[in-house]
Short mmCIF file of C-alpha atoms in Angstrom, two decimals:
data_model
loop_
_atom_site.label_atom_id
_atom_site.label_comp_id
_atom_site.label_asym_id
_atom_site.label_seq_id
_atom_site.Cartn_x
_atom_site.Cartn_y
_atom_site.Cartn_z
CA MET A 1 43.38 10.06 -65.15
CA ASN A 2 43.43 6.83 -66.68
CA SER A 3 42.50 5.77 -70.28
CA SER A 4 39.01 5.28 -69.85
CA GLY A 5 38.67 8.83 -69.00
CA LYS A 6 37.67 8.93 -65.04
CA PRO A 7 40.34 10.41 -62.74
CA LEU A 8 40.65 9.15 -59.57
CA THR A 9 38.92 9.79 -56.25
CA SER A 10 40.36 12.25 -53.41
CA ILE A 11 39.21 13.77 -50.21
CA GLU A 12 41.81 15.67 -48.67
CA ILE A 13 40.79 17.11 -44.59
CA CYS A 14 42.93 19.69 -43.82
CA ALA A 15 43.52 21.39 -46.64
CA GLY A 16 43.80 24.54 -45.65
CA ALA A 17 44.74 26.93 -48.68
CA GLY A 18 44.95 24.04 -51.26
CA GLY A 19 48.41 23.33 -51.67
CA GLN A 20 49.12 19.72 -51.58
CA ALA A 21 45.29 19.96 -53.13
CA LEU A 22 46.72 21.83 -55.83
CA GLY A 23 49.83 19.57 -56.28
CA LEU A 24 47.32 16.35 -55.68
CA HIS A 25 44.93 17.79 -58.84
CA MET A 26 47.58 18.01 -60.53
CA ALA A 27 49.08 14.79 -60.45
CA GLY A 28 45.89 13.15 -61.89
CA PHE A 29 43.22 13.61 -59.43
CA ARG A 30 39.43 14.83 -58.70
CA HIS A 31 38.46 16.24 -55.89
CA LEU A 32 34.94 15.45 -54.74
CA ALA A 33 35.31 17.48 -51.30
CA LEU A 34 38.51 20.12 -49.17
CA LEU A 35 37.02 19.92 -45.98
CA GLU A 36 39.09 23.04 -43.79
CA ILE A 37 37.25 24.72 -40.72
CA ASP A 38 39.92 28.69 -41.00
CA LYS A 39 37.54 31.11 -42.45
CA PHE A 40 39.84 32.57 -44.29
CA ALA A 41 41.67 29.18 -46.17
CA CYS A 42 37.45 28.30 -47.51
CA ARG A 43 37.66 31.93 -49.50
CA THR A 44 41.41 31.15 -51.00
CA LEU A 45 39.49 27.15 -51.46
CA ARG A 46 36.83 28.53 -53.05
CA ALA A 47 38.06 31.45 -55.03
CA ASN A 48 40.69 28.86 -57.07
CA VAL A 49 38.05 25.92 -56.91
CA SER A 50 34.74 26.89 -57.85
CA GLY A 51 33.49 28.32 -60.59
CA ASN A 52 36.34 26.41 -62.05
CA PRO A 53 35.44 23.59 -65.05
CA GLU A 54 39.21 22.13 -63.80
CA TRP A 55 37.54 21.17 -60.56
CA ALA A 56 34.14 20.58 -61.09
CA GLY A 57 31.96 18.70 -58.43
CA CYS A 58 34.21 19.32 -55.52
CA GLU A 59 33.23 20.76 -52.94
CA ILE A 60 34.47 23.12 -49.94
CA VAL A 61 33.19 21.74 -46.91
CA GLU A 62 33.69 24.32 -44.15
CA GLY A 63 34.55 23.31 -40.50
CA ASP A 64 35.14 20.92 -37.54
CA VAL A 65 36.69 18.12 -39.54
CA LYS A 66 35.11 16.29 -35.73
CA GLU A 67 31.86 17.06 -36.60
CA VAL A 68 31.82 16.58 -40.64
CA ASP A 69 29.95 12.57 -41.52
CA PRO A 70 31.52 11.91 -45.03
CA PHE A 71 28.16 9.52 -45.86
CA THR A 72 25.06 11.31 -44.49
CA HIS A 73 26.69 15.11 -44.41
CA LYS A 74 24.57 17.81 -47.18
CA GLN A 75 27.58 18.36 -49.20
CA LEU A 76 29.18 15.17 -49.57
CA ALA A 77 25.72 12.88 -49.21
CA GLU A 78 25.05 13.28 -53.23
CA PHE A 79 28.38 11.38 -54.39
CA GLY A 80 26.43 8.51 -52.78
CA LEU A 81 30.34 6.69 -51.68
CA GLN A 82 30.04 4.37 -50.97
CA PRO A 83 33.42 2.12 -47.98
CA GLY A 84 35.79 0.56 -50.98
CA GLU A 85 35.12 2.94 -53.46
CA LEU A 86 37.34 6.34 -52.99
CA ASP A 87 41.29 6.08 -54.61
CA LEU A 88 42.27 8.64 -51.82
CA LEU A 89 42.13 10.08 -48.61
CA ALA A 90 44.90 12.74 -48.02
CA GLY A 91 45.67 16.01 -45.17
CA GLY A 92 47.79 17.20 -43.52
CA VAL A 93 46.86 17.34 -40.38
CA PRO A 94 47.76 20.27 -37.72
CA CYS A 95 51.72 20.18 -36.74
CA PRO A 96 51.64 22.23 -34.13
CA PRO A 97 51.86 18.75 -32.10
CA PHE A 98 54.50 18.04 -33.13
CA SER A 99 56.78 20.68 -33.52
CA ALA A 100 59.13 22.31 -31.46
CA ALA A 101 56.97 25.99 -32.06
CA GLY A 102 54.21 23.67 -31.00
CA LYS A 103 55.82 22.74 -27.15
CA GLN A 104 55.65 18.92 -29.12
CA LEU A 105 52.73 17.82 -27.16
CA GLY A 106 51.98 14.91 -29.53
CA GLU A 107 48.57 12.98 -28.98
CA ASP A 108 47.82 14.45 -25.23
CA ASP A 109 47.71 18.52 -27.97
CA GLU A 110 43.88 18.53 -28.30
CA ARG A 111 44.09 20.15 -31.88
CA ASP A 112 47.16 16.56 -33.13
CA LEU A 113 44.14 15.04 -35.76
CA PHE A 114 45.86 11.33 -36.72
CA PRO A 115 42.87 9.92 -34.32
CA ARG A 116 40.17 11.55 -37.06
CA MET A 117 42.61 10.51 -39.67
CA LEU A 118 42.74 7.29 -38.99
CA GLU A 119 38.66 7.07 -37.98
CA LEU A 120 37.89 8.19 -41.78
CA VAL A 121 39.49 5.66 -43.37
CA GLY A 122 38.33 2.81 -40.75
CA ARG A 123 34.52 4.81 -42.35
CA LEU A 124 35.18 5.43 -46.04
CA ARG A 125 38.55 2.37 -46.38
CA PRO A 126 40.22 4.67 -49.45
CA LYS A 127 42.22 2.28 -51.69
CA ALA A 128 45.67 4.94 -50.75
CA VAL A 129 46.19 7.16 -47.60
CA MET A 130 49.28 10.12 -47.34
CA ILE A 131 49.52 12.55 -44.76
CA GLU A 132 51.94 15.32 -44.31
CA ASN A 133 53.07 16.86 -41.51
CA VAL A 134 56.47 19.15 -40.45
CA ARG A 135 60.08 16.77 -39.04
CA GLY A 136 59.27 17.15 -35.89
CA ILE A 137 56.96 14.09 -36.10
CA LEU A 138 60.01 11.53 -37.18
CA ASP A 139 61.39 11.93 -34.12
CA THR A 140 62.19 9.51 -31.21
CA LYS A 141 59.52 10.10 -28.87
CA PHE A 142 57.06 10.29 -31.34
CA ASP A 143 58.45 6.57 -32.25
CA GLU A 144 55.44 4.21 -30.39
CA TYR A 145 53.01 6.84 -31.54
CA ARG A 146 54.17 6.42 -34.90
CA GLU A 147 53.65 2.84 -34.59
CA ARG A 148 50.66 2.56 -33.50
CA ILE A 149 49.58 5.08 -36.57
CA VAL A 150 51.37 2.44 -38.96
CA GLY A 151 49.59 -0.72 -36.90
CA GLU A 152 45.85 0.31 -37.32
CA LEU A 153 45.96 1.31 -40.78
CA LYS A 154 48.46 -2.23 -40.83
CA ALA A 155 44.47 -3.39 -39.10
CA TYR A 156 42.26 -1.89 -41.70
CA GLY A 157 44.05 -3.41 -44.50
CA TYR A 158 46.73 -1.04 -45.45
CA GLU A 159 50.64 -1.95 -46.22
CA PHE A 160 52.95 0.24 -45.39
CA CYS A 161 54.82 2.73 -47.42
CA GLY A 162 57.01 3.93 -45.60
CA TRP A 163 57.77 8.02 -43.68
CA GLU A 164 59.55 10.09 -45.69
CA LEU A 165 61.13 13.23 -45.57
CA ILE A 166 60.90 14.66 -48.34
CA GLU A 167 63.25 17.88 -49.18
CA ALA A 168 61.22 20.24 -50.82
CA ARG A 169 63.80 21.93 -53.36
CA ARG A 170 64.65 18.06 -54.88
CA HIS A 171 60.89 19.05 -56.70
CA GLY A 172 61.91 22.57 -58.12
CA VAL A 173 60.01 24.37 -54.32
CA PRO A 174 62.79 27.26 -54.10
CA GLN A 175 63.40 26.25 -49.84
CA LEU A 176 64.80 24.48 -47.98
CA ARG A 177 60.82 22.83 -46.30
CA PRO A 178 61.30 19.39 -45.59
CA ARG A 179 58.44 17.81 -44.71
CA ALA A 180 57.59 13.82 -43.15
CA VAL A 181 55.09 12.01 -45.70
CA LEU A 182 53.16 8.54 -44.45
CA VAL A 183 51.80 6.52 -47.01
CA MET A 184 49.68 3.16 -47.09
CA ILE A 185 48.05 1.54 -49.71
CA ALA A 186 45.26 -1.16 -49.52
CA LYS A 187 47.81 -4.16 -49.71
CA GLU A 188 45.68 -6.00 -52.60
CA LEU A 189 47.07 -3.11 -55.04
CA LEU A 190 50.63 -4.02 -54.79
CA ALA A 191 50.55 -7.27 -55.30
CA GLY A 192 52.92 -7.19 -58.29
CA VAL A 193 53.54 -3.71 -58.21
CA LYS A 194 56.15 -1.84 -55.88
CA PHE A 195 55.33 2.13 -55.02
CA GLU A 196 59.22 4.28 -55.12
CA TRP A 197 59.43 7.26 -52.87
CA PRO A 198 59.57 9.96 -55.51
CA ALA A 199 63.36 11.48 -55.44
CA GLY A 200 63.46 14.85 -57.26
CA ALA A 201 66.41 16.77 -58.21
CA GLU A 202 69.19 18.04 -57.67
CA GLU A 203 69.61 20.70 -58.80
CA VAL A 204 67.97 23.87 -56.95
CA VAL A 205 66.15 26.48 -57.91
CA THR A 206 67.76 29.80 -56.49
CA VAL A 207 65.69 32.74 -54.95
CA ALA A 208 67.71 35.05 -57.70
CA ASP A 209 64.92 32.76 -60.03
CA ALA A 210 62.52 32.04 -58.35
CA LEU A 211 61.74 35.99 -57.21
CA ALA A 212 62.96 38.00 -60.42
CA GLU A 213 60.35 38.28 -62.12
CA THR A 214 58.39 40.13 -59.79
CA MET A 215 61.04 42.05 -57.88
CA ARG A 216 61.00 43.76 -61.05
CA GLU A 217 57.39 44.36 -61.46
CA ARG A 218 57.86 45.64 -57.71
CA TYR A 219 60.81 47.83 -58.95
CA GLU A 220 59.66 49.40 -62.29
CA PRO A 221 57.24 51.94 -61.39
CA TYR A 222 60.27 53.70 -59.48
CA GLY A 223 62.25 54.29 -62.69
CA ALA A 224 66.39 54.91 -62.15
CA ARG A 225 66.12 54.30 -58.28
CA GLY A 226 64.06 51.55 -58.41
CA ARG A 227 66.04 50.14 -61.06
CA ALA A 228 69.82 50.22 -59.01
CA VAL A 229 68.00 48.67 -55.62
CA PHE A 230 66.86 45.77 -58.14
CA ASP A 231 69.88 45.46 -59.02
CA ARG A 232 71.24 46.09 -55.90
CA TRP A 233 69.39 42.72 -55.23
CA LEU A 234 69.33 40.70 -57.82
CA GLN A 235 73.74 40.38 -57.21
CA ALA A 236 73.24 39.56 -53.81
CA ALA A 237 70.65 36.78 -54.69
CA THR A 238 72.13 35.59 -57.00
CA GLU A 239 75.89 35.58 -55.82
CA ARG A 240 73.87 33.60 -53.10
CA GLY A 241 72.66 31.43 -54.88
CA THR A 242 70.90 29.21 -52.78
CA GLU A 243 67.32 28.38 -52.08
CA ALA A 244 65.40 30.46 -48.91
CA PRO A 245 64.79 28.95 -45.63
CA THR A 246 61.68 26.98 -44.16
CA LEU A 247 58.64 30.28 -44.43
CA VAL A 248 56.50 29.87 -40.71
CA GLY A 249 53.58 30.77 -41.12
CA GLY A 250 53.03 31.52 -37.69
CA SER A 251 49.97 31.48 -35.32
CA LYS A 252 46.49 32.95 -35.05
CA LYS A 253 47.85 33.53 -31.10
CA HIS A 254 51.79 34.96 -31.90
CA GLY A 255 51.48 38.45 -33.83
CA GLY A 256 51.72 39.41 -36.91
CA ALA A 257 52.77 37.83 -40.22
CA ASP A 258 56.79 37.97 -40.40
CA LEU A 259 59.00 35.73 -41.95
CA GLY A 260 60.66 33.65 -39.25
CA PRO A 261 62.97 33.30 -36.30
CA SER A 262 66.46 34.94 -36.01
CA ARG A 263 68.22 32.48 -37.33
CA ALA A 264 66.23 32.93 -41.02
CA LYS A 265 65.96 36.14 -40.80
CA ALA A 266 69.40 36.40 -41.22
CA ALA A 267 69.23 33.76 -44.44
CA TRP A 268 67.39 36.35 -45.57
CA ALA A 269 69.82 39.27 -45.80
CA ALA A 270 72.30 37.45 -46.57
CA LEU A 271 70.02 36.45 -50.05
CA GLY A 272 68.79 40.52 -49.78
CA VAL A 273 65.79 40.73 -48.50
CA ASP A 274 64.28 42.57 -45.05
CA ALA A 275 62.70 39.19 -43.06
CA MET A 276 61.83 41.84 -40.19
CA GLY A 277 57.95 41.62 -41.55
CA VAL A 278 55.70 40.98 -45.43
CA ALA A 279 55.55 43.98 -47.55
CA ASN A 280 51.70 45.39 -48.78
CA ASP A 281 50.33 43.81 -52.02
CA PRO A 282 52.12 46.11 -55.34
CA ASP A 283 48.73 48.71 -55.51
CA ALA A 284 49.30 49.52 -52.24
CA CYS A 285 53.18 49.42 -52.03
CA VAL A 286 53.90 52.33 -49.74
CA PRO A 287 57.15 52.44 -51.05
CA GLU A 288 60.33 53.30 -48.15
CA ARG A 289 58.13 50.84 -45.63
CA ASP A 290 57.98 47.65 -48.63
CA LEU A 291 61.18 48.37 -50.83
CA PHE A 292 63.46 51.03 -50.40
CA ARG A 293 64.32 49.45 -46.66
CA ALA A 294 68.17 49.63 -45.45
CA ASN A 295 68.68 45.43 -44.82
CA GLY A 296 66.31 45.13 -48.77
CA PRO A 297 62.88 44.68 -49.57
CA MET A 298 59.89 42.80 -47.95
CA LEU A 299 58.48 40.28 -49.47
CA THR A 300 54.86 40.61 -50.30
CA VAL A 301 52.18 37.20 -50.05
CA GLU A 302 52.62 36.11 -53.35
CA GLN A 303 56.04 35.69 -53.64
CA ALA A 304 56.76 34.05 -50.66
CA ALA A 305 54.15 32.06 -52.96
CA ILE A 306 56.32 31.63 -55.14
CA ILE A 307 59.00 30.60 -52.43
CA GLN A 308 56.14 27.36 -51.74
CA GLY A 309 55.80 26.46 -55.18
CA PHE A 310 51.95 27.57 -56.14
CA PRO A 311 51.93 29.61 -59.64
CA ARG A 312 50.90 33.34 -59.38
CA ASP A 313 47.56 33.07 -60.82
CA TRP A 314 46.95 31.06 -57.25
CA ALA A 315 44.50 33.79 -55.48
CA PHE A 316 44.83 33.90 -51.63
CA GLU A 317 41.46 35.67 -50.06
CA GLY A 318 41.96 38.30 -47.07
CA GLY A 319 43.85 40.32 -45.39
CA LYS A 320 47.80 40.47 -45.67
CA THR A 321 48.67 38.51 -42.47
CA ALA A 322 45.50 35.38 -43.33
CA ARG A 323 47.22 35.84 -46.05
CA TYR A 324 50.40 35.07 -44.83
CA ARG A 325 49.16 32.50 -42.70
CA GLN A 326 48.20 29.85 -45.32
CA VAL A 327 51.50 30.26 -47.27
CA GLY A 328 53.79 29.16 -44.43
CA ASN A 329 51.74 26.51 -43.34
CA ALA A 330 50.70 25.35 -46.71
CA PHE A 331 52.50 22.00 -47.65
CA PRO A 332 54.06 22.85 -51.21
CA PRO A 333 52.10 21.85 -54.93
CA PRO A 334 54.73 20.54 -56.08
CA VAL A 335 55.49 17.99 -53.38
CA ALA A 336 52.39 16.78 -53.43
CA GLU A 337 52.40 16.61 -56.92
CA ALA A 338 55.76 14.37 -57.06
CA VAL A 339 54.41 12.03 -54.26
CA GLY A 340 50.41 11.96 -55.58
CA ARG A 341 51.79 10.91 -59.27
CA ALA A 342 54.25 7.63 -57.68
CA ILE A 343 50.38 7.26 -55.16
CA ALA A 344 49.15 6.78 -58.67
CA ALA A 345 51.14 4.33 -60.63
CA VAL A 346 49.79 2.12 -57.98
CA LEU A 347 46.16 2.43 -58.50
CA ARG A 348 46.82 3.20 -61.73
CA PRO A 349 49.62 1.27 -63.11
CA GLY A 350 50.18 1.51 -67.15
CA GLY A 351 47.39 3.77 -67.04
CA GLN A 352 45.09 0.96 -66.83
CA PRO A 353 41.35 2.09 -65.46
CA SER A 354 40.80 0.57 -62.15
CA SER A 355 37.71 -1.46 -61.51
CA ALA A 356 36.02 1.51 -60.24
CA ALA A 357 36.37 2.73 -63.27
CA ASP A 358 35.12 0.49 -65.50
CA GLY A 359 31.94 0.87 -63.70
CA VAL A 360 32.38 -2.27 -60.57
CA ARG A 361 32.77 -0.66 -57.57
CA MET A 362 36.42 -1.94 -56.12
CA VAL A 363 35.55 -2.40 -52.06
CA ILE A 364 39.12 -2.37 -49.47
CA PRO A 365 37.86 -4.75 -47.36
CA ALA A 366 39.11 -5.13 -43.32
CA ALA A 367 41.90 -6.85 -42.77
CA GLY A 368 41.15 -10.73 -41.27
CA ARG A 369 42.36 -12.03 -38.62
CA ASP A 370 44.50 -14.58 -40.84
CA THR A 371 46.37 -10.64 -42.21
CA GLY A 372 49.06 -11.83 -39.05
CA ILE A 373 48.08 -8.14 -38.03
CA ALA A 374 47.37 -7.34 -34.73
CA ALA A 375 45.45 -5.54 -32.21
CA PRO A 376 47.73 -2.40 -30.19
CA ALA A 377 50.28 -4.23 -27.75
CA ALA A 378 49.06 -4.12 -23.84
CA GLY A 379 49.47 -0.53 -22.46
CA GLN A 380 49.22 0.77 -26.75
CA PRO A 381 45.92 2.33 -26.91
CA PRO A 382 44.51 2.59 -30.42
CA VAL A 383 45.32 5.88 -32.29
CA GLY A 384 41.35 5.94 -33.50
CA PRO A 385 38.50 3.95 -32.90
CA THR A 386 39.22 0.21 -32.46
CA PRO A 387 38.67 -1.40 -36.06
CA ALA A 388 35.29 -3.86 -35.33
CA GLY A 389 36.39 -7.30 -34.14
CA TYR A 390 39.24 -6.75 -36.47
CA GLY A 391 38.47 -7.96 -39.48
CA GLN A 392 35.42 -9.43 -38.42
CA LEU A 393 33.29 -7.36 -40.45
CA PRO A 394 33.87 -5.73 -43.26
CA PHE A 395 32.93 -2.16 -42.94
CA PRO A 396 33.37 -0.91 -39.64
CA GLU A 397 29.35 -0.38 -37.47
CA ALA A 398 28.74 3.58 -38.47
CA GLU A 399 28.96 5.53 -35.24
CA PRO A 400 27.35 8.93 -34.51
CA GLU A 401 29.76 11.44 -34.65
CA HIS A 402 30.84 13.63 -31.74
CA ALA A 403 31.09 16.92 -31.81
CA GLY A 404 35.41 17.99 -30.10
CA PRO A 405 37.22 20.75 -29.62
CA SER A 406 38.47 22.30 -33.04
CA ALA A 407 41.01 22.14 -34.43
#
């Protein structure tokens, strides 16, 4: 929030269970809307946001982002947004097109939503853009695609701040979870101000540190037997003294929930956790299945969420597998908060209100022809819709939305 009392505004696409949204909220952004297609994730967002005065005015828009017009959709039209007014457009576009598990088909994967993200940037002209994805998008095979994405955003007048590989464990998340984050900011806002990527800290929050409280609570009802097994778990996790391996959310196409592939399961075993499945919630606990296993307890959905950096009061909706998938696919809130604060430091240098906060609309124009920004080279089709004349118009003309396959 700035000194005038008006917070920075944001819209997020592919919001999932709200990890990025929560982090940006903690960084001081006021979300106008969270867009998500998964019905269970939308239920989670509503459970935490709707009716919460700290999130007042935030719309949960359930549907295909390709079919949501940011100016005319019934839930968004009431904001009366003009191009250039929004402070931040953020999104964790689908990861499977760039992950090894998803076969890394990139732009040939129908789930790739980078083109839609760029189209929304062209129409909304936010002051800053933040896009999160898996580490795989930084692989050499996607160099040309990343260059085209950055080139098209430069053509809209944005400065490239970097594709940064951020390790969640450096930001208080008890998990080995590298994420690739792209940040671009309107170049006129960077005059005399430098964007600084958050460095984080070397100190690691271990699994023992993160889960001791909830594990103790789970074992307490089982008396001496429970205390003995809890003590063994805590000793194993403490002696290991590490963060968790990367949680994997899995796919709707493949089976139930577990904590990852074989190597991850082995790492969990060293931490005294059986990773072959997910435990029932404490009120539905089956002791021999969930707690008293030969290889240690299985984690509950709540404990998996703690490993992702969520606070305990963030509620997840749906059945156990649906809730775990939301957790496993989430962007850790502390990482989103760290990047959000870095962006806010540019948008509100010194905590001073922007012209928008003063009641004057600050409009980010398209790049002019004298900016040195060129259209994509021959043979390199644009990722998103081509900017009108690469700067001839202050904003691209509104085009009718075209429905596409669901993400």
